[in-house]
Every structure is written in C-alpha cells, then in structure tokens.
C-alpha cells in the first residue's frame, strides 16, 4: 500500500494541460509547407512512394502521404514539414496542401452534420475497427486515452460494443477479409452515428493502394465525418480533430 | 552436399541451392538437419517455377551460425507426404503452401486455411466458412470471440471449447488483416515503396521488419553499410524492444486490474517513443531505416539525450517493477498461468521471447548476429516456467539489457561516412535476412530473376510460429485468464496475415 502511494507520488503530473497548444518534441512531420521555388517537378513527383505529390502547381495530398519525409530531404528548400499536428479535417479537399500556402488545416463548418454537435458535444463514445491496420494507428488511438493525452477528460472514449457507440473509427486500408465484419459493426451502431478515418491507410489505402486484397466499397456508401492523416496518426491530431468536430459553434 | 550452408544476410546464386527429389528433401530437412536443439526452421515456402512449384527450406543451425538452404521442385497435382507428420514445426508452413498452390498433403495433421490470401488456390474457401474443430457434447460449450475485439486491437477470431469456465481447446482463425504485402513487394517497383511497405508490415515492429528488408536488399546489391548505419539500426532495434516491452508490461497490468502499474508503465513508454520522434520524426520509428543511407545519424546531442532519458526512466521503471513482481495479487494471476512447457515450445517451434520463456535458447542476436550485435556478445535471457510470470520477467530483464547495450554502443559515436553508391540487385540470386525483433525472429527472403527484378519475396513474422504456442498455453486455464495470456504473448495479426 505505502509502496504504491510512493510510486504515485513519484509520477508527478503527467497529463498535457492544454491539448490545443501543446508542442510536440523534435522533428515531427506534420503539415507541410511548400515554397514557390522552381524545382524539377517531375523528379519530385517521382520520389513519392504513394503518389501523394502532384505537379503544376505542386501539391501534397495528406490523405495519401505516408510522411516518409523523403521529398523534404531531397528538396529541403521546396518542401518543409512543420510540427503543426492539427491536420485533421472533414473536407477531403482540405487535405491537399498547395504550394505557396501556409494556412492551418481545419474543418469546414458547412460539412458538419447538425446532429453531431447537438448529440455528441459533451460525450462521444467510439467503436474502433481495425481493418488491415498495421497496429500503429491502433497504438496511437490507445495512447489518446493514456495518462499523458487523457482524452477521457473531454468525454471522448472508446467503448467495447458498437451498441454503446456513437460512431466508428476505422484504421487500415480495409481488407476484403474485414469488409463484412466492418459492415456488421457499423450497422450495429445506433443512429445518429459518425465515421472517422484514422491514418493514411484508411483514407486512401496508403502504400497498400491498389492491392487486390482490399475492398474499400464501404467508404463509397457513407459520408465521412473526419479524416485524420498520419502514418500513424499522432494522438494530438486525433484529439484536436475530434474536438473541432463535436464542439458547439456559436 | 545436398544443401548449401550460408550466413545471415548472405546472397547466393539460386543455381547453387541443391535441388533434391522430394523424398530426399523431406529426409534431409526433417531427419538430418533438425537433429539438435539449436536447429530450427526459419522459413519454408514455395513459389511458381516454370509450370511447377519450387520449395525452398531454410533450417538455421544456431551452433554453427549458419543456415542450411535446400530445394525441391514439385508438380502441383502430385499428392505428397508432409513434413508435419514427422515434425510439427512445419505445420503452418505446409498449410501455407497448400493454401497458396493447392498442394495436396496426404498425411498432414491439420490442413486448414492460414490467412485466406486474395490469390489462394481454392477461391471457394473464404473467411466466413473456416472449418472449426468441433466437439459434440452435452456438457461442453463453445465461445467465439472476434474478429473485432473489445479493445483497440487488430482483428482475429478465437474459438474456445470450454468445460464450464475451463478452456479445453482454443482454435485461432486469422487472415482478417491480409493486405497482400508479399505480392506488393513485387508489384511496387520503387525501392522507397518497398522500404515503406516493410515499415508497414507490423507497426509495432517497424524497426525490426525494416532492418530485415534493408539488410537483405543491401546484401542483394553487394552494398556494405558503414558503421554509423549499423549503429543506428542496432539502436533502433533495441529501443523498439524497450518501448514495446514497456507497453506490454502496462497491458499486462491492465489485464490483471493493477491500475497503477498500467498507468506507470504506460507513461514510461511515452518518452521512449517520443525519443524516436526526436530522432527521426516518427514515434514508431517509421522513416528511420533506409537502404544504403542514413537520414538520421546519431549525433552527440541525441546520444546525450538518450542517456538522460534512460537515467530518468530507470528509476521509475525499477521501482514499479519491484512492486509488480512482488505484489501477491499480481503474482497470483501471473504465476503458473498460461504455461508452455519446454517440450511444447520445441514441438511447435516457438521463437523469440516465447521460446526463451520456456528455456529454448533462440535469439538471432546471439546465434546469427548482424549489424553491431557481434560486438555486444549477446547472452539471451532465459526462464524455465513458460508462464505469464516468465513472459513478464523476460521483458523486464530484456529492457535492462537493451539499455545496457545502447549505453555501450553510444560511448564512441562513429563519424558519418559518405555511403557508397547503391547498385542493382544481382540477378538470379537468393538472399536471406534474419533479425531478432522484440517479439522474436523475423525472416525475409528474396529471389531475383534474370534482370535482377524480384520474382519472389517471402516474409515470416515470429508470430507465424508463436500463435500455436498461445493456443496451447491457455488449455486448462480459466477463460477469464485468456486476456492476460494473450497480452503476455502479444503476437501480431498483421505480421501473420501479411
Ligand atoms: S513525405 Fe509524403 S509527399 Fe513526401 S515523399 Fe513521402 S509520402 Fe510522398
């Protein structure tokens, strides 16, 4: 008992006080900034493993980018990854970062369904479905609820049953073998319900795009309420994105 | 010689691998090569070879630091006696060969689907109609769990046959995570695509699988990595071990409802993965390991930060570990729970931590050392009870050991040398790379064709061997102990399903 109390005392304060302004350590690859410098575009486009870069004018699609960092290493004056982790949005177009633009990625209020803030602003229960995820986004989603990020303080929690959930968080490129379980899980969630795609694999297939082992039909059927890019997602990206989605707007 | 003995990370012409008729091939691998405790099968697979199938079997000889490669070419339609009938360690490998090519084994004990790959031979078999083992009984009942589980983890289905609360039998059905990774290694032609694929085989082993891939590729291209590259790779592997082991200790505490341990280990993991982010921009080390170049050499500042991190980590880690492993309430749940005996472990051919907990001395760092491991003269941590407690203790000890290795390695930082130009893979070759990831032995094999293009890529995650050990471990345990058993193994679904 005393040992345990001593251990508690030794931990100090571990939680991050302000989720929206916290700084991430080191050289995190968050929102890229692309300069208008003239470079060999074709070569730059060719570097990218997931066709996330398009030319004329140059842009990076964060829904396809696996944040390998190689483009920025090859063309450091053209592309810089900033530590801005707030890159979640509900607008697929906003994930495409154009050259010469240095603006935050945010949500498009027009696209947020009304029932989301009226039902979920104080409490949101989510069911996670991993459909071919490599375990990394899953680990980061778990980290959202640890003592550091402590997402529970905002009333956002992961639950064990779809029947208790207000929405589904999908990770992974959606394998054919998981297509049916995903559908069954989604159908079991009571209305109204939301869909969040966590990680580049879920948003576009990532490095697995085009694999014959995938079945992404599910995504064509429903409106996606939030895209959270990353490989894996950063807990701060996820929490801030979800908060922006559910908090009441004036 | 009816096999070729090679070293870890060696490339040989495919023509130098002896091609035996099937019965001599069976005789050699089952009876001649697997004759000592240190011999085990690291990979056994088939691939299309003209209009037939070429089988390649790789048996590691731990005492001699060598791997024995042999082959046989078989007709797809010809029924064959199985290796598994004699040695169970081949069980999964042969099921995979059967599933991929329809090879009919006449005496295989358990010829069931492995992962329902998109290119399986029998398209009528699908994941919704897996043939579960059944018992007709009034007393017994079945419990099905998954594919989607209660927590945030990967999908897989567990089917228990129970007598009341007691588990008699567990069958694990996987495949839900199948993304076609091995085929993508052939389809995606850019080197960077393949590296990124390796990083995404299993997110908790990004360093492990990527080091396996880059070592293999560099060997195929006759590229000699400099010391700074090898240093980064060795540190990445050991740091990944520390991070995941710490996270697993947290998970094990969660599963026995020791909330304090769960929180403390959980938060101790954070600075370790944040260190990866400082080092390479990603908390799980994606982006760190590359073929033929070092994007993020360890600088003196980084090395110093790591020493400070360990100093802070160690204090709290030792304190909580002392408590966890002496608390009667946790010990009551850990000890004698989920036991795998040494005989069972040898029978199913477990690797890594899951072997060492049952006193099987299997550790690539010791038996087939690569990168800077030869200098570390690694001595594996062993236990002999094979229970949850052993799996926890090994983690604790291995974390201490890994911190020691990293401290030793960063004492003298090498200067960063400009790397040689990376050439192309040698045509018509076979290469093998073994890495001891935190979970155990990772094996990648590559085969190139006439113009140096990949014609086959084979990945084996340690989970491929170890899932069966987990199924055996829970027998006769209470079903309520299943979560702690599962967590204490922490096997990979995506690494298995590929
Ligand atoms: S960082 Fe993103 S955009 Fe740049 S090369 Fe890698 S995947 Fe492509």
Short mmCIF file of N, CA, C and O in Angstrom, two decimals, chain A residues 75-169:
data_model
loop_
_atom_site.label_atom_id
_atom_site.label_comp_id
_atom_site.label_asym_id
_atom_site.label_seq_id
_atom_site.Cartn_x
_atom_site.Cartn_y
_atom_site.Cartn_z
N UNK A 75 14.44 17.84 -51.41
CA UNK A 75 14.24 19.24 -51.80
C UNK A 75 13.92 20.10 -50.58
O UNK A 75 12.81 20.60 -50.43
N UNK A 76 14.93 20.28 -49.72
CA UNK A 76 14.67 20.96 -48.44
C UNK A 76 14.18 22.41 -48.62
O UNK A 76 13.48 22.91 -47.75
N UNK A 77 14.53 23.07 -49.73
CA UNK A 77 14.08 24.45 -49.89
C UNK A 77 12.68 24.52 -50.50
O UNK A 77 12.05 25.56 -50.52
N UNK A 78 12.23 23.40 -50.99
CA UNK A 78 10.90 23.37 -51.61
C UNK A 78 9.84 22.91 -50.61
O UNK A 78 8.77 23.49 -50.50
N UNK A 79 10.15 21.84 -49.91
CA UNK A 79 9.16 21.24 -49.00
C UNK A 79 9.71 21.18 -47.58
O UNK A 79 10.83 20.71 -47.36
N UNK A 80 8.92 21.70 -46.66
CA UNK A 80 9.30 21.59 -45.25
C UNK A 80 8.11 21.03 -44.48
O UNK A 80 6.99 21.50 -44.65
N UNK A 81 8.37 20.05 -43.65
CA UNK A 81 7.30 19.56 -42.77
C UNK A 81 7.36 20.35 -41.48
O UNK A 81 8.41 20.41 -40.84
N UNK A 82 6.27 20.98 -41.10
CA UNK A 82 6.23 21.72 -39.84
C UNK A 82 5.74 20.79 -38.74
O UNK A 82 5.26 19.68 -39.01
N UNK A 83 5.85 21.26 -37.49
CA UNK A 83 5.38 20.42 -36.38
C UNK A 83 3.89 20.66 -36.10
O UNK A 83 3.37 20.22 -35.08
N UNK A 84 3.22 21.34 -37.01
CA UNK A 84 1.78 21.58 -36.85
C UNK A 84 1.03 20.26 -37.01
O UNK A 84 0.89 19.72 -38.11
N UNK A 85 0.56 19.75 -35.88
CA UNK A 85 -0.09 18.43 -35.91
C UNK A 85 -1.59 18.52 -36.16
O UNK A 85 -2.27 17.51 -36.25
N UNK A 86 -2.12 19.74 -36.23
CA UNK A 86 -3.58 19.85 -36.43
C UNK A 86 -3.90 19.74 -37.91
O UNK A 86 -4.08 20.73 -38.62
N UNK A 87 -3.94 18.51 -38.40
CA UNK A 87 -4.14 18.30 -39.83
C UNK A 87 -5.40 17.48 -40.11
O UNK A 87 -5.60 17.02 -41.23
N UNK A 88 -6.26 17.32 -39.12
CA UNK A 88 -7.49 16.58 -39.36
C UNK A 88 -8.53 17.52 -39.95
O UNK A 88 -8.56 18.70 -39.63
N UNK A 89 -9.37 16.99 -40.82
CA UNK A 89 -10.43 17.81 -41.42
C UNK A 89 -11.59 16.91 -41.85
O UNK A 89 -11.44 15.70 -41.94
N UNK A 90 -12.72 17.55 -42.11
CA UNK A 90 -13.86 16.78 -42.62
C UNK A 90 -14.02 16.99 -44.13
O UNK A 90 -14.95 16.47 -44.74
N UNK A 91 -13.11 17.77 -44.69
CA UNK A 91 -13.21 18.11 -46.11
C UNK A 91 -12.02 17.50 -46.83
O UNK A 91 -10.87 17.92 -46.64
N UNK A 92 -12.27 16.49 -47.64
CA UNK A 92 -11.19 15.76 -48.31
C UNK A 92 -10.27 16.72 -49.08
O UNK A 92 -9.06 16.52 -49.13
N UNK A 93 -10.86 17.77 -49.67
CA UNK A 93 -10.09 18.73 -50.47
C UNK A 93 -9.06 19.47 -49.61
O UNK A 93 -7.99 19.84 -50.08
N UNK A 94 -9.41 19.71 -48.36
CA UNK A 94 -8.51 20.47 -47.50
C UNK A 94 -7.24 19.71 -47.14
O UNK A 94 -6.31 20.27 -46.57
N UNK A 95 -7.25 18.42 -47.43
CA UNK A 95 -6.03 17.64 -47.15
C UNK A 95 -4.97 17.87 -48.23
O UNK A 95 -3.83 17.44 -48.10
N UNK A 96 -5.38 18.51 -49.30
CA UNK A 96 -4.42 18.75 -50.38
C UNK A 96 -3.75 20.11 -50.14
O UNK A 96 -4.40 21.15 -50.20
N UNK A 97 -2.48 20.07 -49.81
CA UNK A 97 -1.75 21.28 -49.45
C UNK A 97 -1.06 21.81 -50.71
O UNK A 97 -0.20 21.13 -51.28
N UNK A 98 -1.43 23.01 -51.12
CA UNK A 98 -0.87 23.56 -52.36
C UNK A 98 0.38 24.37 -52.07
O UNK A 98 0.60 24.82 -50.94
N UNK A 99 1.20 24.55 -53.10
CA UNK A 99 2.43 25.33 -52.89
C UNK A 99 2.08 26.79 -52.62
O UNK A 99 1.04 27.30 -53.04
N UNK A 100 2.93 27.42 -51.83
CA UNK A 100 2.71 28.83 -51.50
C UNK A 100 1.67 29.06 -50.41
O UNK A 100 1.41 30.18 -50.01
N UNK A 101 1.07 27.98 -49.92
CA UNK A 101 0.04 28.12 -48.87
C UNK A 101 0.61 27.72 -47.52
O UNK A 101 1.17 26.64 -47.38
N UNK A 102 0.47 28.61 -46.54
CA UNK A 102 0.90 28.26 -45.19
C UNK A 102 -0.25 28.58 -44.24
O UNK A 102 -0.19 29.51 -43.46
N UNK A 103 -1.32 27.84 -44.41
CA UNK A 103 -2.51 28.09 -43.58
C UNK A 103 -2.87 26.81 -42.84
O UNK A 103 -2.65 25.72 -43.34
N UNK A 104 -3.45 26.98 -41.65
CA UNK A 104 -3.83 25.77 -40.90
C UNK A 104 -4.86 24.94 -41.64
O UNK A 104 -5.66 25.47 -42.42
N UNK A 105 -4.80 23.64 -41.41
CA UNK A 105 -5.86 22.75 -41.92
C UNK A 105 -6.95 22.76 -40.86
O UNK A 105 -6.68 22.60 -39.67
N UNK A 106 -8.18 23.01 -41.25
CA UNK A 106 -9.26 22.95 -40.25
C UNK A 106 -10.50 22.29 -40.83
O UNK A 106 -10.46 21.77 -41.94
N UNK A 107 -11.57 22.34 -40.07
CA UNK A 107 -12.79 21.69 -40.53
C UNK A 107 -13.65 22.68 -41.30
O UNK A 107 -13.62 23.89 -41.03
N UNK A 108 -14.40 22.18 -42.22
CA UNK A 108 -15.35 23.01 -42.94
C UNK A 108 -16.69 22.95 -42.20
O UNK A 108 -17.35 21.91 -42.21
N UNK A 109 -17.08 24.06 -41.52
CA UNK A 109 -18.29 24.01 -40.69
C UNK A 109 -19.54 23.64 -41.49
O UNK A 109 -20.46 23.00 -40.97
N UNK A 110 -19.56 24.00 -42.76
CA UNK A 110 -20.72 23.68 -43.61
C UNK A 110 -20.96 22.18 -43.70
O UNK A 110 -22.09 21.73 -43.89
N UNK A 111 -19.86 21.44 -43.62
CA UNK A 111 -19.98 20.00 -43.85
C UNK A 111 -20.27 19.20 -42.58
O UNK A 111 -20.47 17.99 -42.63
N UNK A 112 -20.29 19.90 -41.42
CA UNK A 112 -20.56 19.16 -40.18
C UNK A 112 -22.07 18.98 -40.04
O UNK A 112 -22.82 19.95 -40.06
N UNK A 113 -22.48 17.75 -39.89
CA UNK A 113 -23.92 17.50 -39.75
C UNK A 113 -24.42 18.09 -38.44
O UNK A 113 -23.74 18.02 -37.42
N UNK A 114 -25.62 18.67 -38.47
CA UNK A 114 -26.18 19.37 -37.31
C UNK A 114 -26.24 18.48 -36.07
O UNK A 114 -25.92 18.90 -34.96
N UNK A 115 -26.66 17.23 -36.28
CA UNK A 115 -26.88 16.38 -35.11
C UNK A 115 -25.57 16.10 -34.35
O UNK A 115 -25.61 15.74 -33.17
N UNK A 116 -24.44 16.29 -35.00
CA UNK A 116 -23.19 15.96 -34.32
C UNK A 116 -22.98 16.83 -33.08
O UNK A 116 -22.77 16.33 -31.99
N UNK A 117 -23.09 18.15 -33.24
CA UNK A 117 -22.85 18.97 -32.05
C UNK A 117 -24.00 18.87 -31.07
O UNK A 117 -23.80 18.94 -29.86
N UNK A 118 -25.23 18.67 -31.56
CA UNK A 118 -26.31 18.61 -30.59
C UNK A 118 -26.29 17.32 -29.77
O UNK A 118 -26.64 17.31 -28.61
N UNK A 119 -25.82 16.22 -30.38
CA UNK A 119 -25.80 14.96 -29.62
C UNK A 119 -24.47 14.70 -28.92
O UNK A 119 -24.44 14.13 -27.84
N UNK A 120 -23.39 15.04 -29.57
CA UNK A 120 -22.11 14.49 -29.13
C UNK A 120 -21.15 15.50 -28.49
O UNK A 120 -20.05 15.13 -28.10
N UNK A 121 -21.55 16.77 -28.35
CA UNK A 121 -20.56 17.76 -27.94
C UNK A 121 -20.01 17.49 -26.53
O UNK A 121 -18.86 17.80 -26.25
N UNK A 122 -20.82 16.90 -25.66
CA UNK A 122 -20.32 16.67 -24.30
C UNK A 122 -19.84 15.26 -24.07
O UNK A 122 -19.12 14.97 -23.12
N UNK A 123 -20.22 14.36 -24.95
CA UNK A 123 -19.88 12.96 -24.75
C UNK A 123 -19.91 12.22 -26.08
O UNK A 123 -20.92 12.25 -26.78
N UNK A 124 -18.82 11.61 -26.39
CA UNK A 124 -18.76 10.86 -27.65
C UNK A 124 -18.13 9.50 -27.38
O UNK A 124 -17.01 9.41 -26.88
N UNK A 125 -18.87 8.45 -27.68
CA UNK A 125 -18.34 7.10 -27.48
C UNK A 125 -18.05 6.49 -28.84
O UNK A 125 -18.91 6.50 -29.72
N UNK A 126 -16.85 5.96 -28.98
CA UNK A 126 -16.43 5.48 -30.29
C UNK A 126 -16.08 3.99 -30.25
O UNK A 126 -15.54 3.49 -29.27
N UNK A 127 -16.39 3.33 -31.34
CA UNK A 127 -16.00 1.93 -31.51
C UNK A 127 -14.89 1.92 -32.57
O UNK A 127 -15.03 2.52 -33.63
N UNK A 128 -13.81 1.25 -32.24
CA UNK A 128 -12.71 1.22 -33.21
C UNK A 128 -12.75 -0.08 -34.00
O UNK A 128 -12.94 -1.15 -33.43
N UNK A 129 -12.59 0.03 -35.31
CA UNK A 129 -12.46 -1.17 -36.12
C UNK A 129 -11.15 -1.09 -36.91
O UNK A 129 -10.94 -0.16 -37.68
N UNK A 130 -10.31 -2.07 -36.67
CA UNK A 130 -9.05 -2.16 -37.40
C UNK A 130 -9.30 -3.09 -38.58
O UNK A 130 -9.69 -4.24 -38.41
N UNK A 131 -9.11 -2.56 -39.79
CA UNK A 131 -9.38 -3.35 -40.98
C UNK A 131 -8.14 -3.40 -41.86
O UNK A 131 -8.07 -2.82 -42.93
N UNK A 132 -7.12 -4.08 -41.33
CA UNK A 132 -5.86 -4.17 -42.07
C UNK A 132 -4.84 -3.16 -41.57
O UNK A 132 -3.79 -3.01 -42.18
N UNK A 133 -5.15 -2.49 -40.49
CA UNK A 133 -4.18 -1.55 -39.91
C UNK A 133 -2.98 -2.31 -39.39
O UNK A 133 -3.10 -3.45 -38.96
N UNK A 134 -1.81 -1.68 -39.41
CA UNK A 134 -0.61 -2.42 -39.01
C UNK A 134 -0.37 -2.36 -37.50
O UNK A 134 0.68 -2.77 -37.03
N UNK A 135 -1.33 -1.85 -36.76
CA UNK A 135 -1.19 -1.79 -35.31
C UNK A 135 -0.65 -0.46 -34.83
O UNK A 135 -0.74 -0.15 -33.64
N UNK A 136 -0.12 0.36 -35.74
CA UNK A 136 0.49 1.61 -35.28
C UNK A 136 -0.57 2.67 -34.96
O UNK A 136 -0.53 3.30 -33.91
N UNK A 137 -1.54 2.84 -35.85
CA UNK A 137 -2.61 3.79 -35.55
C UNK A 137 -3.40 3.32 -34.33
O UNK A 137 -3.85 4.12 -33.51
N UNK A 138 -3.51 2.00 -34.21
CA UNK A 138 -4.24 1.44 -33.08
C UNK A 138 -3.51 1.79 -31.78
O UNK A 138 -4.13 2.16 -30.79
N UNK A 139 -2.18 1.69 -31.81
CA UNK A 139 -1.41 2.05 -30.61
C UNK A 139 -1.59 3.52 -30.27
O UNK A 139 -1.72 3.90 -29.11
N UNK A 140 -1.62 4.36 -31.30
CA UNK A 140 -1.75 5.79 -31.05
C UNK A 140 -3.17 6.14 -30.59
O UNK A 140 -3.36 7.06 -29.81
N UNK A 141 -4.14 5.40 -31.06
CA UNK A 141 -5.51 5.62 -30.57
C UNK A 141 -5.60 5.21 -29.10
O UNK A 141 -6.26 5.87 -28.29
N UNK A 142 -4.93 4.11 -28.75
CA UNK A 142 -4.88 3.73 -27.35
C UNK A 142 -4.20 4.82 -26.53
O UNK A 142 -4.62 5.13 -25.42
N UNK A 143 -3.13 5.39 -27.11
CA UNK A 143 -2.37 6.42 -26.39
C UNK A 143 -3.25 7.65 -26.11
O UNK A 143 -3.03 8.35 -25.13
N UNK A 144 -4.24 7.90 -26.97
CA UNK A 144 -5.12 9.05 -26.75
C UNK A 144 -5.75 9.01 -25.35
O UNK A 144 -6.04 10.03 -24.76
N UNK A 145 -5.98 7.79 -24.86
CA UNK A 145 -6.64 7.65 -23.56
C UNK A 145 -5.66 7.45 -22.41
O UNK A 145 -6.08 7.23 -21.28
N UNK A 146 -4.34 7.50 -22.68
CA UNK A 146 -3.40 7.26 -21.57
C UNK A 146 -3.29 8.49 -20.68
O UNK A 146 -3.94 9.51 -20.91
N UNK A 147 -2.45 8.39 -19.65
CA UNK A 147 -2.40 9.49 -18.68
C UNK A 147 -1.80 10.76 -19.26
O UNK A 147 -1.98 11.85 -18.72
N UNK A 148 -1.08 10.66 -20.37
CA UNK A 148 -0.50 11.86 -20.96
C UNK A 148 -1.53 12.66 -21.74
O UNK A 148 -1.71 13.85 -21.52
N UNK A 149 -2.20 12.00 -22.66
CA UNK A 149 -3.14 12.73 -23.52
C UNK A 149 -4.53 12.83 -22.91
O UNK A 149 -5.25 13.78 -23.15
N UNK A 150 -4.90 11.81 -22.16
CA UNK A 150 -6.11 11.84 -21.34
C UNK A 150 -7.33 12.39 -22.06
O UNK A 150 -7.95 13.38 -21.64
N UNK A 151 -7.69 11.74 -23.16
CA UNK A 151 -8.82 12.20 -23.97
C UNK A 151 -10.14 12.09 -23.21
O UNK A 151 -11.10 12.82 -23.50
N UNK A 152 -10.17 11.20 -22.22
CA UNK A 152 -11.39 10.99 -21.43
C UNK A 152 -11.90 12.26 -20.78
O UNK A 152 -13.09 12.42 -20.52
N UNK A 153 -10.99 13.20 -20.53
CA UNK A 153 -11.42 14.44 -19.85
C UNK A 153 -12.40 15.25 -20.71
O UNK A 153 -13.10 16.11 -20.21
N UNK A 154 -12.41 14.97 -22.02
CA UNK A 154 -13.34 15.69 -22.90
C UNK A 154 -14.61 14.87 -23.15
O UNK A 154 -15.43 15.22 -24.00
N UNK A 155 -14.73 13.77 -22.45
CA UNK A 155 -15.90 12.93 -22.65
C UNK A 155 -15.81 12.05 -23.89
O UNK A 155 -16.79 11.48 -24.34
N UNK A 156 -14.60 11.94 -24.45
CA UNK A 156 -14.43 11.09 -25.64
C UNK A 156 -13.79 9.78 -25.21
O UNK A 156 -12.72 9.78 -24.61
N UNK A 157 -14.47 8.69 -25.50
CA UNK A 157 -13.98 7.40 -25.04
C UNK A 157 -14.19 6.32 -26.09
O UNK A 157 -15.12 6.41 -26.90
N UNK A 158 -13.34 5.31 -26.02
CA UNK A 158 -13.56 4.12 -26.86
C UNK A 158 -14.34 3.10 -26.06
O UNK A 158 -14.06 2.90 -24.87
N UNK A 159 -15.33 2.47 -26.69
CA UNK A 159 -16.15 1.50 -25.97
C UNK A 159 -16.05 0.13 -26.63
O UNK A 159 -15.65 0.01 -27.79
N UNK A 160 -16.44 -0.88 -25.86
CA UNK A 160 -16.24 -2.26 -26.31
C UNK A 160 -17.29 -2.72 -27.32
O UNK A 160 -17.03 -3.57 -28.15
N UNK A 161 -18.48 -2.15 -27.24
CA UNK A 161 -19.55 -2.66 -28.10
C UNK A 161 -20.06 -1.57 -29.04
O UNK A 161 -20.23 -0.42 -28.63
N UNK A 162 -20.34 -1.94 -30.28
CA UNK A 162 -20.92 -0.95 -31.20
C UNK A 162 -22.27 -0.43 -30.70
O UNK A 162 -22.64 0.70 -30.97
N UNK A 163 -22.96 -1.26 -29.91
CA UNK A 163 -24.27 -0.86 -29.40
C UNK A 163 -24.16 0.33 -28.44
O UNK A 163 -25.12 1.03 -28.20
N UNK A 164 -22.99 0.51 -27.86
CA UNK A 164 -22.79 1.63 -26.93
C UNK A 164 -22.15 2.83 -27.62
O UNK A 164 -21.83 3.80 -26.98
N UNK A 165 -21.91 2.70 -28.91
CA UNK A 165 -21.08 3.71 -29.59
C UNK A 165 -21.91 4.72 -30.37
O UNK A 165 -23.05 4.48 -30.74
N UNK A 166 -21.27 5.88 -30.59
CA UNK A 166 -21.87 6.93 -31.41
C UNK A 166 -21.21 7.00 -32.78
O UNK A 166 -21.55 7.86 -33.60
N UNK A 167 -20.24 6.16 -32.98
CA UNK A 167 -19.57 6.22 -34.26
C UNK A 167 -18.44 5.21 -34.32
O UNK A 167 -18.14 4.51 -33.36
N UNK A 168 -17.84 5.12 -35.51
CA UNK A 168 -16.79 4.14 -35.72
C UNK A 168 -15.52 4.86 -36.18
O UNK A 168 -15.58 5.83 -36.93
N UNK A 169 -14.38 4.39 -35.65
CA UNK A 169 -13.09 4.91 -36.08
C UNK A 169 -12.40 3.79 -36.84
O UNK A 169 -12.09 2.74 -36.26
#
